[in-house]
Amino acid sequence: MDRIIERALKGDPRSIARLITVVESENDRAKEIMKKIYPHTGKAHMIGVTGSPGAGKSTFLDKLISSMMASGLTVGVIAVDPSSPFTGGAVLGDRLRMQQHSLDPGVFIRSMGTRGSLGGLSRGTYEAALILDACGKDIVLIETVGVGQSEIDVVKIADTVALLLVPGMGDDIQIMKAGIMEIADVFIVNKADRDGSERVVREVNIMLDLQTGKDWRPPVIPTVAESGEGVELAAGALSEHREFLASSDEGRRRKHRRLRLEVEEILKREIAKIAEEAWDSRIGGDVLEDLASRRKDPYTVADDLLSEFISR
Ligand SMILES: Nc1nc2c(ncn2[C@@H]2O[C@H](COP(=O)(O)OP(=O)(O)OP(=O)(O)O)[C@@H](O)[C@H]2O)c(=O)[nH]1
Ligand SMILES: [Mg+2]
């Protein structure tokens, strides 16, 4: 495994793919790999791109990758495919759309599921992003569909979140205000070739003007992802946001919040494993009968198991 890590760190795509596969399987080797990878991370700009199904995320990413590569940047992409009926058929389309890039050296594209949490990001997504970072990608793009928890989760991973809106959503903007609107750092109004896009731009701008007390005013950029119009501007806005983070308290706050979440997540995972083992070791005894007959309650059983484990 050490040789694979070594080669991956030098940017070898096949070794990178191997590492991600192992880490995705969440076995014991995953932790060892991550320990070795971690010191090399912290350099990439992690960008989350989210928006409703069909908003044009993949098309936009395709053009964004071209634009970034033209500036000499290396790019890694993680497309999170929720096993959702809305997007079930889109996976192949995404692959085809971005396929031209999968042959480019300097671009690495990987699709991942949302296994585990309902609509959320699977554990491996963050690790995969870290691996791409460690392996020298300047930019790591994470595409998530805004149909579940994943678009909210992406903020835990990304430095910068771009939200794609499209005309014709009408009241959706109102609905979205609650969660995702607050976490977006850059607003993209895609399909600007369609009627109503100026209205969306105007409405989002009005909404943003009402927000006070923030050091970063998210820009609202119309794009036509299909033709590439506006994508350069969007790329510029993303990198401006990165510069803002690097030079502000907000950047430091986000970094700290993320590191806290990282350790918390790992701890939770470890504790869950211990809890499962503790319970498994008990389950053969009379405890289920005691519970069934109400001689014992589950709260006391859990408390007892916990204190036993702590005292060991
Ligand atoms: N008119 C117009 N159509 C676009 C534009 N951008 C993308 N599309 C089309 O919109 C459809 C959906 O594009 P995708 O890039 O697959 O959208 P997506 O957000 O990745 O979709 P999911 O991954 O399924 O959530 C495709 O048919 C695109 O050709 C645009 O700027 N204008
Ligand atoms: Mg897509």
Tab-separated table of C-alpha atoms and ligand atoms in Angstrom:
chain	number	residue	atom	x	y	z
A	1	MET	CA	0.000	0.000	0.000
A	2	ASP	CA	2.890	2.358	0.749
A	3	ARG	CA	4.003	2.209	-2.865
A	4	ILE	CA	0.520	3.048	-4.052
A	5	ILE	CA	0.372	6.010	-1.684
A	6	GLU	CA	3.755	7.165	-2.907
A	7	ARG	CA	2.681	6.985	-6.537
A	8	ALA	CA	-0.661	8.639	-5.802
A	9	LEU	CA	1.073	11.523	-4.061
A	10	LYS	CA	3.045	12.033	-7.254
A	11	GLY	CA	-0.253	12.311	-9.124
A	12	ASP	CA	-0.597	8.873	-10.720
A	13	PRO	CA	-4.329	8.609	-11.564
A	14	ARG	CA	-4.574	4.820	-11.188
A	15	SER	CA	-3.025	4.901	-7.740
A	16	ILE	CA	-5.316	7.756	-6.740
A	17	ALA	CA	-8.310	5.707	-7.885
A	18	ARG	CA	-7.097	2.720	-5.875
A	19	LEU	CA	-6.717	4.779	-2.720
A	20	ILE	CA	-10.209	6.217	-3.068
A	21	THR	CA	-11.663	2.744	-3.563
A	22	VAL	CA	-9.994	1.424	-0.431
A	23	VAL	CA	-11.010	4.446	1.606
A	24	GLU	CA	-14.567	4.199	0.306
A	25	SER	CA	-14.814	0.636	1.600
A	26	GLU	CA	-14.214	1.996	5.082
A	27	ASN	CA	-12.091	-0.848	6.339
A	28	ASP	CA	-9.179	-0.628	8.753
A	29	ARG	CA	-6.726	0.171	6.009
A	30	ALA	CA	-8.660	3.353	5.281
A	31	LYS	CA	-7.559	4.933	8.531
A	32	GLU	CA	-3.932	4.026	7.970
A	33	ILE	CA	-4.052	5.508	4.487
A	34	MET	CA	-5.633	8.723	5.713
A	35	LYS	CA	-3.004	9.122	8.420
A	36	LYS	CA	-0.305	9.031	5.771
A	37	ILE	CA	-2.209	11.231	3.345
A	38	TYR	CA	-3.262	13.913	5.766
A	39	PRO	CA	0.044	15.775	6.181
A	40	HIS	CA	-0.028	16.455	2.427
A	41	THR	CA	-3.487	18.021	2.458
A	42	GLY	CA	-4.643	21.579	2.988
A	43	LYS	CA	-3.475	23.046	-0.294
A	44	ALA	CA	-6.381	22.556	-2.693
A	45	HIS	CA	-9.317	24.881	-3.143
A	46	MET	CA	-12.345	22.709	-2.412
A	47	ILE	CA	-15.409	23.921	-4.263
A	48	GLY	CA	-18.887	22.491	-3.807
A	49	VAL	CA	-21.270	22.912	-6.727
A	50	THR	CA	-24.892	22.263	-5.942
A	51	GLY	CA	-28.339	22.965	-7.373
A	52	SER	CA	-31.565	21.224	-8.267
A	53	PRO	CA	-31.596	18.212	-10.579
A	54	GLY	CA	-31.071	19.290	-14.160
A	55	ALA	CA	-29.903	22.807	-13.277
A	56	GLY	CA	-26.847	22.211	-15.448
A	57	LYS	CA	-24.233	21.393	-12.812
A	58	SER	CA	-22.410	18.807	-14.888
A	59	THR	CA	-22.482	20.971	-18.002
A	60	PHE	CA	-21.211	23.916	-15.972
A	61	LEU	CA	-18.463	21.832	-14.367
A	62	ASP	CA	-17.375	20.616	-17.758
A	63	LYS	CA	-16.801	24.195	-18.920
A	64	LEU	CA	-15.337	25.217	-15.587
A	65	ILE	CA	-12.774	22.423	-15.791
A	66	SER	CA	-11.728	23.627	-19.251
A	67	SER	CA	-11.378	27.169	-18.021
A	68	MET	CA	-9.354	26.159	-14.986
A	69	MET	CA	-7.102	23.907	-16.992
A	70	ALA	CA	-6.485	26.693	-19.459
A	71	SER	CA	-5.110	28.662	-16.516
A	72	GLY	CA	-2.725	25.809	-15.827
A	73	LEU	CA	-4.564	24.384	-12.822
A	74	THR	CA	-4.963	20.698	-12.087
A	75	VAL	CA	-8.485	19.604	-11.207
A	76	GLY	CA	-10.112	16.736	-9.341
A	77	VAL	CA	-13.853	16.155	-9.531
A	78	ILE	CA	-16.119	14.158	-7.268
A	79	ALA	CA	-19.642	13.779	-8.592
A	80	VAL	CA	-21.959	12.644	-5.841
A	81	ASP	CA	-24.728	10.562	-7.394
A	82	PRO	CA	-27.569	10.196	-4.989
A	83	SER	CA	-29.315	6.884	-5.509
A	84	SER	CA	-32.390	8.967	-6.013
A	85	PRO	CA	-35.166	8.383	-8.514
A	86	PHE	CA	-34.759	11.970	-9.716
A	87	THR	CA	-31.265	11.529	-10.913
A	88	GLY	CA	-30.996	7.797	-11.385
A	89	GLY	CA	-30.486	8.184	-15.091
A	90	ALA	CA	-28.123	11.091	-14.934
A	91	VAL	CA	-25.035	9.215	-13.892
A	92	LEU	CA	-24.219	7.932	-17.316
A	93	GLY	CA	-24.959	11.338	-18.799
A	94	ASP	CA	-22.549	12.960	-16.381
A	95	ARG	CA	-19.858	10.500	-17.232
A	96	LEU	CA	-20.326	11.104	-20.930
A	97	ARG	CA	-20.466	14.835	-20.507
A	98	MET	CA	-17.247	14.974	-18.580
A	99	GLN	CA	-15.619	12.130	-20.413
A	100	GLN	CA	-13.564	14.298	-22.689
A	101	HIS	CA	-11.811	15.506	-19.575
A	102	SER	CA	-11.244	12.097	-18.081
A	103	LEU	CA	-8.617	11.588	-20.767
A	104	ASP	CA	-6.832	14.824	-19.928
A	105	PRO	CA	-3.870	14.446	-17.682
A	106	GLY	CA	-4.414	16.774	-14.775
A	107	VAL	CA	-8.098	15.974	-14.419
A	108	PHE	CA	-9.388	13.220	-12.220
A	109	ILE	CA	-13.105	12.434	-12.161
A	110	ARG	CA	-14.810	10.110	-9.757
A	111	SER	CA	-18.477	9.364	-9.105
A	112	MET	CA	-19.511	8.371	-5.608
A	113	GLY	CA	-22.752	7.274	-4.008
A	114	THR	CA	-24.525	8.744	-1.041
A	115	ARG	CA	-24.540	5.464	0.813
A	116	GLY	CA	-25.058	5.762	4.502
A	117	SER	CA	-26.969	8.878	5.211
A	118	LEU	CA	-30.208	9.561	3.415
A	119	GLY	CA	-29.378	11.944	0.635
A	120	GLY	CA	-26.318	13.076	2.534
A	121	LEU	CA	-22.706	12.703	1.638
A	122	SER	CA	-21.221	9.316	2.310
A	123	ARG	CA	-18.278	9.135	4.627
A	124	GLY	CA	-15.878	8.484	1.820
A	125	THR	CA	-16.630	11.714	-0.006
A	126	TYR	CA	-14.596	13.889	2.278
A	127	GLU	CA	-11.739	11.420	2.355
A	128	ALA	CA	-11.751	11.248	-1.438
A	129	ALA	CA	-11.554	15.037	-1.581
A	130	LEU	CA	-8.622	14.971	0.832
A	131	ILE	CA	-6.867	12.355	-1.267
A	132	LEU	CA	-7.231	14.504	-4.398
A	133	ASP	CA	-5.895	17.449	-2.425
A	134	ALA	CA	-2.894	15.476	-1.171
A	135	CYS	CA	-2.200	14.145	-4.637
A	136	GLY	CA	-1.615	17.615	-5.968
A	137	LYS	CA	-4.905	18.789	-7.437
A	138	ASP	CA	-5.086	22.567	-7.209
A	139	ILE	CA	-8.871	22.489	-7.343
A	140	VAL	CA	-11.258	19.840	-6.049
A	141	LEU	CA	-14.799	20.186	-7.383
A	142	ILE	CA	-17.612	18.363	-5.633
A	143	GLU	CA	-20.938	18.135	-7.477
A	144	THR	CA	-23.938	17.407	-5.257
A	145	VAL	CA	-27.604	17.444	-6.196
A	146	GLY	CA	-29.852	19.645	-4.148
A	147	VAL	CA	-32.435	17.037	-3.292
A	148	GLY	CA	-31.465	15.990	0.181
A	149	GLN	CA	-28.952	16.602	2.832
A	150	SER	CA	-25.963	16.467	0.505
A	151	GLU	CA	-26.101	20.113	-0.546
A	152	ILE	CA	-26.117	21.165	3.089
A	153	ASP	CA	-23.406	18.654	3.923
A	154	VAL	CA	-21.135	19.927	1.191
A	155	VAL	CA	-20.481	23.065	3.189
A	156	LYS	CA	-18.726	20.872	5.736
A	157	ILE	CA	-16.233	19.889	3.080
A	158	ALA	CA	-15.984	22.821	0.716
A	159	ASP	CA	-14.163	26.108	1.150
A	160	THR	CA	-16.477	27.691	-1.369
A	161	VAL	CA	-20.037	26.706	-2.242
A	162	ALA	CA	-21.538	27.617	-5.611
A	163	LEU	CA	-25.301	27.326	-5.995
A	164	LEU	CA	-26.784	26.940	-9.471
A	165	LEU	CA	-30.232	28.404	-9.929
A	166	VAL	CA	-32.280	28.345	-13.108
A	167	PRO	CA	-35.129	30.479	-14.359
A	168	GLY	CA	-38.594	29.076	-13.963
A	169	MET	CA	-38.156	27.977	-10.417
A	170	GLY	CA	-40.541	30.616	-9.164
A	171	ASP	CA	-41.350	30.015	-5.565
A	172	ASP	CA	-38.507	27.578	-5.161
A	173	ILE	CA	-36.267	30.475	-4.260
A	174	GLN	CA	-38.509	31.226	-1.348
A	175	ILE	CA	-38.348	27.634	-0.220
A	176	MET	CA	-34.635	27.411	-0.653
A	177	LYS	CA	-34.017	30.512	1.423
A	178	ALA	CA	-34.281	28.443	4.551
A	179	GLY	CA	-31.205	26.324	4.095
A	180	ILE	CA	-29.065	26.454	1.043
A	181	MET	CA	-29.294	30.165	0.255
A	182	GLU	CA	-27.363	30.975	3.409
A	183	ILE	CA	-24.474	28.693	2.657
A	184	ALA	CA	-23.878	29.742	-0.946
A	185	ASP	CA	-20.819	31.914	-1.529
A	186	VAL	CA	-21.350	32.326	-5.254
A	187	PHE	CA	-24.712	32.280	-7.034
A	188	ILE	CA	-24.817	31.069	-10.602
A	189	VAL	CA	-27.975	31.703	-12.579
A	190	ASN	CA	-27.588	29.115	-15.314
A	191	LYS	CA	-29.640	28.758	-18.500
A	192	ALA	CA	-29.466	32.522	-18.869
A	193	ASP	CA	-30.517	31.957	-22.482
A	194	ARG	CA	-33.997	31.278	-21.156
A	195	ASP	CA	-36.759	33.684	-20.267
A	196	GLY	CA	-36.873	34.909	-16.735
A	197	SER	CA	-33.195	34.696	-15.895
A	198	GLU	CA	-32.879	38.460	-15.321
A	199	ARG	CA	-35.681	38.183	-12.819
A	200	VAL	CA	-33.896	35.444	-10.908
A	201	VAL	CA	-30.682	37.507	-10.876
A	202	ARG	CA	-32.634	40.522	-9.625
A	203	GLU	CA	-34.493	38.596	-6.931
A	204	VAL	CA	-31.388	36.921	-5.580
A	205	ASN	CA	-29.605	40.263	-5.517
A	206	ILE	CA	-32.472	41.829	-3.585
A	207	MET	CA	-32.390	38.984	-1.111
A	208	LEU	CA	-28.628	39.270	-0.690
A	209	ASP	CA	-28.855	43.008	-0.154
A	210	LEU	CA	-31.121	42.353	2.798
A	211	GLN	CA	-28.455	40.276	4.485
A	212	THR	CA	-26.264	42.324	6.726
A	213	GLY	CA	-23.292	41.713	8.914
A	214	LYS	CA	-21.402	39.578	6.446
A	215	ASP	CA	-17.964	40.425	5.091
A	216	TRP	CA	-18.522	38.588	1.835
A	217	ARG	CA	-21.308	39.645	-0.482
A	218	PRO	CA	-21.948	36.658	-2.769
A	219	PRO	CA	-21.866	37.645	-6.436
A	220	VAL	CA	-24.709	36.576	-8.725
A	221	ILE	CA	-23.460	35.479	-12.131
A	222	PRO	CA	-25.612	34.564	-15.133
A	223	THR	CA	-24.214	31.727	-17.242
A	224	VAL	CA	-25.122	29.660	-20.250
A	225	ALA	CA	-23.254	26.507	-19.357
A	226	GLU	CA	-24.003	24.932	-22.708
A	227	SER	CA	-22.109	27.612	-24.624
A	228	GLY	CA	-19.709	28.488	-21.827
A	229	GLU	CA	-20.928	32.069	-21.583
A	230	GLY	CA	-20.221	33.534	-18.155
A	231	VAL	CA	-18.198	30.564	-16.978
A	232	GLU	CA	-14.956	32.579	-16.954
A	233	LEU	CA	-16.621	35.123	-14.696
A	234	ALA	CA	-17.822	32.365	-12.433
A	235	ALA	CA	-14.312	30.903	-12.227
A	236	GLY	CA	-13.025	34.348	-11.310
A	237	ALA	CA	-15.633	34.725	-8.564
A	238	LEU	CA	-14.718	31.354	-7.095
A	239	SER	CA	-11.073	32.229	-6.894
A	240	GLU	CA	-11.898	35.662	-5.461
A	241	HIS	CA	-13.815	33.956	-2.696
A	242	ARG	CA	-10.802	31.854	-1.978
A	243	GLU	CA	-8.646	34.958	-1.677
A	244	PHE	CA	-11.233	36.448	0.651
A	245	LEU	CA	-11.069	33.373	2.885
A	246	ALA	CA	-7.289	33.463	2.938
A	247	SER	CA	-7.244	37.051	4.101
A	248	SER	CA	-10.146	37.125	6.554
A	249	ASP	CA	-11.257	35.829	9.920
A	250	GLU	CA	-14.077	34.023	8.181
A	251	GLY	CA	-11.541	31.779	6.482
A	252	ARG	CA	-9.960	30.885	9.791
A	253	ARG	CA	-13.355	30.289	11.403
A	254	ARG	CA	-14.378	27.938	8.619
A	255	LYS	CA	-11.125	26.054	8.818
A	256	HIS	CA	-11.527	25.567	12.536
A	257	ARG	CA	-15.142	24.533	12.211
A	258	ARG	CA	-14.193	21.972	9.622
A	259	LEU	CA	-11.347	20.550	11.684
A	260	ARG	CA	-13.672	20.262	14.645
A	261	LEU	CA	-16.225	18.406	12.544
A	262	GLU	CA	-13.523	16.135	11.200
A	263	VAL	CA	-12.391	14.975	14.616
A	264	GLU	CA	-15.991	14.757	15.803
A	265	GLU	CA	-16.941	12.557	12.856
A	266	ILE	CA	-14.032	10.222	13.396
A	267	LEU	CA	-14.767	10.005	17.117
A	268	LYS	CA	-18.422	9.249	16.434
A	269	ARG	CA	-17.444	6.492	14.066
A	270	GLU	CA	-15.058	4.944	16.567
A	271	ILE	CA	-17.548	5.170	19.397
A	272	ALA	CA	-20.280	3.671	17.231
A	273	LYS	CA	-17.994	0.730	16.544
A	274	ILE	CA	-17.352	0.225	20.272
A	275	ALA	CA	-21.051	0.517	21.041
A	276	GLU	CA	-21.897	-2.091	18.467
A	277	GLU	CA	-19.282	-4.473	19.850
A	278	ALA	CA	-20.453	-3.925	23.404
A	279	TRP	CA	-24.034	-4.631	22.466
A	280	ASP	CA	-23.136	-7.633	20.307
A	281	SER	CA	-21.277	-9.200	23.226
A	282	ARG	CA	-24.390	-8.954	25.362
A	283	ILE	CA	-27.117	-9.825	23.000
A	284	GLY	CA	-26.776	-13.592	23.607
A	285	GLY	CA	-27.658	-13.365	27.312
A	286	ASP	CA	-31.000	-12.890	29.003
A	287	VAL	CA	-31.040	-9.217	28.285
A	288	LEU	CA	-33.555	-9.391	25.430
A	289	GLU	CA	-35.950	-11.410	27.595
A	290	ASP	CA	-35.480	-8.942	30.436
A	291	LEU	CA	-36.325	-6.134	28.057
A	292	ALA	CA	-39.285	-7.956	26.529
A	293	SER	CA	-40.803	-8.649	29.922
A	294	ARG	CA	-40.025	-5.091	31.016
A	295	ARG	CA	-37.864	-6.265	33.896
A	296	LYS	CA	-35.330	-3.917	32.377
A	297	ASP	CA	-35.574	-0.828	30.214
A	298	PRO	CA	-33.309	-0.025	27.251
A	299	TYR	CA	-32.031	3.149	28.911
A	300	THR	CA	-30.667	1.286	31.904
A	301	VAL	CA	-29.204	-1.425	29.689
A	302	ALA	CA	-27.391	1.205	27.607
A	303	ASP	CA	-26.202	3.041	30.723
A	304	ASP	CA	-24.868	-0.206	32.211
A	305	LEU	CA	-23.029	-1.142	29.035
A	306	LEU	CA	-21.524	2.307	28.835
A	307	SER	CA	-20.250	2.401	32.402
A	308	GLU	CA	-18.836	-1.083	31.994
A	309	PHE	CA	-16.932	0.028	28.946
A	310	ILE	CA	-15.672	3.227	30.482
A	311	SER	CA	-14.410	1.445	33.584
A	312	ARG	CA	-12.413	-1.019	31.458
B	1	LIG	N1	-30.859	26.044	-22.377
B	1	LIG	C1	-29.864	25.635	-21.612
B	1	LIG	N2	-29.763	24.345	-21.285
B	1	LIG	C2	-28.736	23.957	-20.505
B	1	LIG	C3	-27.767	24.878	-20.018
B	1	LIG	N3	-26.896	24.206	-19.259
B	1	LIG	C4	-27.289	22.913	-19.253
B	1	LIG	N4	-28.398	22.751	-20.014
B	1	LIG	C5	-29.104	21.486	-20.262
B	1	LIG	O1	-29.771	21.087	-19.094
B	1	LIG	C6	-29.815	19.661	-18.998
B	1	LIG	C7	-29.286	19.213	-17.660
B	1	LIG	O2	-27.893	19.506	-17.585
B	1	LIG	P1	-26.921	18.752	-16.571
B	1	LIG	O3	-25.598	19.402	-16.710
B	1	LIG	O4	-27.004	17.297	-16.713
B	1	LIG	O5	-27.586	19.140	-15.184
B	1	LIG	P2	-27.200	18.609	-13.739
B	1	LIG	O6	-27.517	19.712	-12.813
B	1	LIG	O7	-25.827	18.062	-13.713
B	1	LIG	O8	-28.248	17.436	-13.547
B	1	LIG	P3	-28.262	16.300	-12.439
B	1	LIG	O9	-26.867	15.776	-12.299
B	1	LIG	O10	-29.220	15.304	-12.996
B	1	LIG	O11	-28.791	16.933	-11.184
B	1	LIG	C8	-29.017	19.143	-20.166
B	1	LIG	O12	-29.903	18.776	-21.176
B	1	LIG	C9	-28.194	20.328	-20.579
B	1	LIG	O13	-27.862	20.291	-21.941
B	1	LIG	C10	-27.910	26.252	-20.394
B	1	LIG	O14	-27.121	27.113	-20.010
B	1	LIG	N5	-28.965	26.572	-21.193
B	2	MG	MG	-25.070	16.216	-13.008
